[in-house]
PDB file of C-alpha atoms in Angstrom:
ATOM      1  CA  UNK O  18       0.000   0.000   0.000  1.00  0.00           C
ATOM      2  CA  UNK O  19       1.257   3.433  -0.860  1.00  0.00           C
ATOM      3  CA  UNK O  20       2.251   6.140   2.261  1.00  0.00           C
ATOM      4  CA  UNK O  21       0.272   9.168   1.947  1.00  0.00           C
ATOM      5  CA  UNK O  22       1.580  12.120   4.086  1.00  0.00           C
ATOM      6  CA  UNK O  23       0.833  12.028   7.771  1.00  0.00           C
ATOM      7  CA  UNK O  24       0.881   8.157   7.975  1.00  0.00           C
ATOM      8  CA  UNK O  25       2.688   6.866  11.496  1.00  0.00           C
ATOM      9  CA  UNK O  26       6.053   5.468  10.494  1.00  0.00           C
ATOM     10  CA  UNK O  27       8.698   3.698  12.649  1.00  0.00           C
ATOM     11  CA  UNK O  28      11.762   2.374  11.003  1.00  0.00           C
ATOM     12  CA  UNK O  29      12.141  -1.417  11.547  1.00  0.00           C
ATOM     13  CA  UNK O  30      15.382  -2.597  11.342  1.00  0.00           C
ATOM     14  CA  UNK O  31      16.226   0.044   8.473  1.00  0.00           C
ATOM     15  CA  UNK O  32      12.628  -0.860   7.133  1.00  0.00           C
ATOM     16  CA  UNK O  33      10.058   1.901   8.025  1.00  0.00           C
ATOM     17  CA  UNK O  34       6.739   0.902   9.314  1.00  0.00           C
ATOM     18  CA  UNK O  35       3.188   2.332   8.390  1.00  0.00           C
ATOM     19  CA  UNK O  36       1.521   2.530  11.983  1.00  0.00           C
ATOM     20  CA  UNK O  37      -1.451   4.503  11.029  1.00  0.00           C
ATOM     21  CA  UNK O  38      -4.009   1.551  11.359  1.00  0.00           C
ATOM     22  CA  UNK O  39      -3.015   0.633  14.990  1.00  0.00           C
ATOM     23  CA  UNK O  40      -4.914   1.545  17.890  1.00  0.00           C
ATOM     24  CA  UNK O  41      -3.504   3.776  20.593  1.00  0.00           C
ATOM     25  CA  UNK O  42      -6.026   2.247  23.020  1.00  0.00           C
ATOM     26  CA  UNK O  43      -4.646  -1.003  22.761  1.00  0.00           C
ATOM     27  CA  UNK O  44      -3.278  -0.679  26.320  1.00  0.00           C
ATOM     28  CA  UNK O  45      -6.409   0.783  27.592  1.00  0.00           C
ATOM     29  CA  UNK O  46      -4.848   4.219  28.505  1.00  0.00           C
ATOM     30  CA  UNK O  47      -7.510   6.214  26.400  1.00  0.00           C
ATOM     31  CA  UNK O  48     -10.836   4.390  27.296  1.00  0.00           C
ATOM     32  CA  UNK O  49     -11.023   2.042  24.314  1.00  0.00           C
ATOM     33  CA  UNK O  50     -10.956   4.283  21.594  1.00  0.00           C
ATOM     34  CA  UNK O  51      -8.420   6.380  20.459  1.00  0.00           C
ATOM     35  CA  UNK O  52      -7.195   9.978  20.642  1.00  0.00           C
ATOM     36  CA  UNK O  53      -6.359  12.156  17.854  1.00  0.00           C
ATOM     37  CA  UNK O  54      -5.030  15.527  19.736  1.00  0.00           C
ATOM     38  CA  UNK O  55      -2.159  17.890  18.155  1.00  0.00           C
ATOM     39  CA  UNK O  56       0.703  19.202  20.726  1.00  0.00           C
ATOM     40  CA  UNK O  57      -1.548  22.685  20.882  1.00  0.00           C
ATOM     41  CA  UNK O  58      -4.316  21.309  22.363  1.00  0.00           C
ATOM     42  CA  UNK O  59      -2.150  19.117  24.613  1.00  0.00           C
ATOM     43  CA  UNK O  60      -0.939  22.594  25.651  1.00  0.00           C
ATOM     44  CA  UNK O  61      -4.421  23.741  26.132  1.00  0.00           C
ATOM     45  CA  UNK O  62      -5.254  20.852  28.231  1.00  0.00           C
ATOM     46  CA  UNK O  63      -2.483  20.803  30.844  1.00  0.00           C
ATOM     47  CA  UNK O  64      -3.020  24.485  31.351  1.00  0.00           C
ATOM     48  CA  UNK O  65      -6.747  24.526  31.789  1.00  0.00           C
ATOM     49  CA  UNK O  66      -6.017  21.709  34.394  1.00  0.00           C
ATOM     50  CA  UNK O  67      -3.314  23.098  36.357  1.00  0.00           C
ATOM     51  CA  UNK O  68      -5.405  26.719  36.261  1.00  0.00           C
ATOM     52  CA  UNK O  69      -8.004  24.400  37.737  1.00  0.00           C
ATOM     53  CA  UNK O  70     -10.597  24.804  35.520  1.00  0.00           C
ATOM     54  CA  UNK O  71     -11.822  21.299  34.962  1.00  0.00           C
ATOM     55  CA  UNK O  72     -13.194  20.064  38.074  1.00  0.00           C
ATOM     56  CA  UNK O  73     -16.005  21.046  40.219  1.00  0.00           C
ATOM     57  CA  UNK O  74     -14.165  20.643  43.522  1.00  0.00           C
ATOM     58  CA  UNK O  75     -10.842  22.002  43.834  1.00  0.00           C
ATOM     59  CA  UNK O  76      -9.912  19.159  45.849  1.00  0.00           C
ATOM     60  CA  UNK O  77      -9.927  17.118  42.580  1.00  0.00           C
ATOM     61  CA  UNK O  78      -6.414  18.932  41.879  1.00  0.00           C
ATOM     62  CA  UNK O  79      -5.565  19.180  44.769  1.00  0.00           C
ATOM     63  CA  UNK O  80      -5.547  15.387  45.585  1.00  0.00           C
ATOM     64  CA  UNK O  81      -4.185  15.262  41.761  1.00  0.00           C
ATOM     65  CA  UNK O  82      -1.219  17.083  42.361  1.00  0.00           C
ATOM     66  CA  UNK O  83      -0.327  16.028  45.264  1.00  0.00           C
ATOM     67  CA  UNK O  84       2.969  14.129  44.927  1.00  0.00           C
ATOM     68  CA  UNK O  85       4.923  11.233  46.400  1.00  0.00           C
ATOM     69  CA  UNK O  86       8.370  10.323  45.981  1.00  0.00           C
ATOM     70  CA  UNK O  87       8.607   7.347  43.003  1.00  0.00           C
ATOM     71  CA  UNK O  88      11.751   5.815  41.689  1.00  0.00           C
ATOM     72  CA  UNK O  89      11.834   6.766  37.917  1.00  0.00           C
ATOM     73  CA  UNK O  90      14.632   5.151  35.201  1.00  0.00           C
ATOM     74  CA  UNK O  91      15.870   7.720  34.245  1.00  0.00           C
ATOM     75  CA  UNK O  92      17.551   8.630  37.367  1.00  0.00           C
ATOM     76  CA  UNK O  93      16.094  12.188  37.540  1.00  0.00           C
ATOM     77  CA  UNK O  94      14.289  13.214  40.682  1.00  0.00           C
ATOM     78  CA  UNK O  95      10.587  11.743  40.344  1.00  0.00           C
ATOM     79  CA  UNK O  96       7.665  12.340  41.850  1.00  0.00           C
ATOM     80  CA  UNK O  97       3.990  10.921  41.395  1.00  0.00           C
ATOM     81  CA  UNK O  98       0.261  12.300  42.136  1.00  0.00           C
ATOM     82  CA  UNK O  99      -3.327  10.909  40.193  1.00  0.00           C
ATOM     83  CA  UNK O 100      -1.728  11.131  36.687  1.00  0.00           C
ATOM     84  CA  UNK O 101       0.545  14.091  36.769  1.00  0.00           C
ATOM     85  CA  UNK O 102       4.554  13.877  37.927  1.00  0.00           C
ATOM     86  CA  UNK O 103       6.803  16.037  38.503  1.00  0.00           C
ATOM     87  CA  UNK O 104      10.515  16.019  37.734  1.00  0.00           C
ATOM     88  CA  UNK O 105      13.790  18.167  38.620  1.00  0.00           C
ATOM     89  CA  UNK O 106      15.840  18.797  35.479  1.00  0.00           C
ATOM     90  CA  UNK O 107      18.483  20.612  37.296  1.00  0.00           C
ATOM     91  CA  UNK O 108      17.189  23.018  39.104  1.00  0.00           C
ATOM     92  CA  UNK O 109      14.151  23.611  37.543  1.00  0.00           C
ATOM     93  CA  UNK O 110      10.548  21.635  38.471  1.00  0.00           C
ATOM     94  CA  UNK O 111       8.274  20.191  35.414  1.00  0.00           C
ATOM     95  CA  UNK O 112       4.639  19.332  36.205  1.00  0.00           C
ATOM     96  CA  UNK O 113       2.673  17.182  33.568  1.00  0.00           C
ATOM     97  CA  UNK O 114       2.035  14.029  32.352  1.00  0.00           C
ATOM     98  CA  UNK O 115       4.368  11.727  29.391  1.00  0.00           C
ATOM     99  CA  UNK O 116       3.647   8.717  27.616  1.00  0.00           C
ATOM    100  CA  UNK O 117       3.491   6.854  24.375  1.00  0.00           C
ATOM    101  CA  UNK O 118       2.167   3.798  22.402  1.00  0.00           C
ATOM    102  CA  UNK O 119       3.300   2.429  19.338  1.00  0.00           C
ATOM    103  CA  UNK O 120       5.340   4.835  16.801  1.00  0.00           C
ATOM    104  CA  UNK O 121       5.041   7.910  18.992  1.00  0.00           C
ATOM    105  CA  UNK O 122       6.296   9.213  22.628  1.00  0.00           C
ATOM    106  CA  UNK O 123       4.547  12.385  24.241  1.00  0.00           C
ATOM    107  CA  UNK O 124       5.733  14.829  27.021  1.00  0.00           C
ATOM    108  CA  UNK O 125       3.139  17.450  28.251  1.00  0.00           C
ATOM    109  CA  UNK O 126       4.555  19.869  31.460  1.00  0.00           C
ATOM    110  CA  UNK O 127       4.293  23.128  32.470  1.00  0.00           C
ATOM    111  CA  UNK O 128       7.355  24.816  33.802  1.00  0.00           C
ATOM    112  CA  UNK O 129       5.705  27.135  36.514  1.00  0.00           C
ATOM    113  CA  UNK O 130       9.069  28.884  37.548  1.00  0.00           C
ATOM    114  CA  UNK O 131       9.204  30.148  34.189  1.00  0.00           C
ATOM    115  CA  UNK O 132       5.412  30.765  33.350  1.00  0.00           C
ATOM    116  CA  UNK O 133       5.880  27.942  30.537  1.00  0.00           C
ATOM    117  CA  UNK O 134       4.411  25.155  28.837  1.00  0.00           C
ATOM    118  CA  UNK O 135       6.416  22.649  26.821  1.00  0.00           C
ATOM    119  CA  UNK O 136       4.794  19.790  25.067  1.00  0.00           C
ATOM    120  CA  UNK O 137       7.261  17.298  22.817  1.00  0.00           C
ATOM    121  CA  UNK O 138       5.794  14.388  20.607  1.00  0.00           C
ATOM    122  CA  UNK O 139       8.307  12.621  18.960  1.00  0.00           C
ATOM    123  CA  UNK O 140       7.934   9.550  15.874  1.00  0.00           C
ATOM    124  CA  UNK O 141       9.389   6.665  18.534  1.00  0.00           C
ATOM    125  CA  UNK O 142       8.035   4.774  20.788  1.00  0.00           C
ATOM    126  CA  UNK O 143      10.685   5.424  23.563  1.00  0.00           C
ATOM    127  CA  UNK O 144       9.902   8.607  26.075  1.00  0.00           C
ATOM    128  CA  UNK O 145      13.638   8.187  26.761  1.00  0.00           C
ATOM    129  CA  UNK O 146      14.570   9.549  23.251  1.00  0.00           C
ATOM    130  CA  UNK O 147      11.832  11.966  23.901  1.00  0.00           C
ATOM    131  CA  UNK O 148      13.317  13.311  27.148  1.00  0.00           C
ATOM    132  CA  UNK O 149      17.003  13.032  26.504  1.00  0.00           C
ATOM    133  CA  UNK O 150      17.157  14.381  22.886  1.00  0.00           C
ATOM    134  CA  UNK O 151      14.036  16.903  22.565  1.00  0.00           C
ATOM    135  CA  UNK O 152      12.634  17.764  25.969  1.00  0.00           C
ATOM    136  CA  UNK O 153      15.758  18.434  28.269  1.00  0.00           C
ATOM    137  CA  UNK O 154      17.303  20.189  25.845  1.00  0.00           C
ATOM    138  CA  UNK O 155      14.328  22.629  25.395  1.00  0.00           C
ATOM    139  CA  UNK O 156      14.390  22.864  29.005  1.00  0.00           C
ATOM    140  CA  UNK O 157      17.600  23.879  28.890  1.00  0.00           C
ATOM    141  CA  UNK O 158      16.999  26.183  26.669  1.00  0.00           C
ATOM    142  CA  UNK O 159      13.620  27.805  27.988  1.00  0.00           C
ATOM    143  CA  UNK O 160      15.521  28.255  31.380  1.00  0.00           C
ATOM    144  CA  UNK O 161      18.785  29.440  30.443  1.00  0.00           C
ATOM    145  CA  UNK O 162      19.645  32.536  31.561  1.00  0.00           C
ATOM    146  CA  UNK O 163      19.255  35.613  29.649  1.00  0.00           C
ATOM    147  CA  UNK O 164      22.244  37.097  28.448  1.00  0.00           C
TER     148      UNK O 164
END
């Protein structure tokens, strides 16, 4: 079958992929059916719910963003609430949510020391690439200091 633009590729052993046909809920994560969202509106979202603007009770957010320590692989000071984390990247605190399924890996945080939202999507499935070749580095650069 012929690629059309926009089609989900990941590159198999030198061999790319078409993953356009498969199913992001296939581990459940979305509710059984799928979610087509751009980085914008990923944005959008993660503001409007740290503003608290999508629950009735406050305490919703409250109890969401209320963290715990968890151990995290990548070595970088973790901590877990109800489906937001934060991280230290230096010295700088990320609040947000990342994730991925099959051909893509997505990282949605604000950066509330710097008034900033960052959301990276990237064509792999591994939120390691994500974070150590697109996301820290924009960190870096969103926080460096001005000169």
């Amino acid at each position: 079958a012929g690629l059309r633009e926009g089609d989900l590729l990941i590159d198999f052993g030198g061999t790319p992929v078409d993953l356009s046909q498969v199913d992001p809920s296939m581990g459940g994560a979305s509710g059984g059916n799928a979610l087509i969202t751009t980085v914008g509106d990923l944005a959008r979202f993660i503001d409007t719910l740290l503003a608290g603007r999508l629950f009735k009770r406050a305490e919703t957010l409250v109890a969401m963003t209320t963290m715990v320590d968890a151990p995290s692989e990548s070595g970088l000071p973790h901590r877990y609430g109800l489906g937001l984390e934060t991280y230290s990247i230096g010295e700088t605190t990320v609040i947000g949510n990342a994730g991925g399924a099959a051909g893509y890996a997505t990282m949605m945080f604000q950066i509330p020391a710097h008034e900033t939202t960052l959301v990276t999507s990237v064509n792999t499935s591994d939120l390691f690439a994500n974070a150590l070749e697109v996301f820290i580095p924009a960190v870096d650069v969103i926080t460096a200091p001005a000169r």
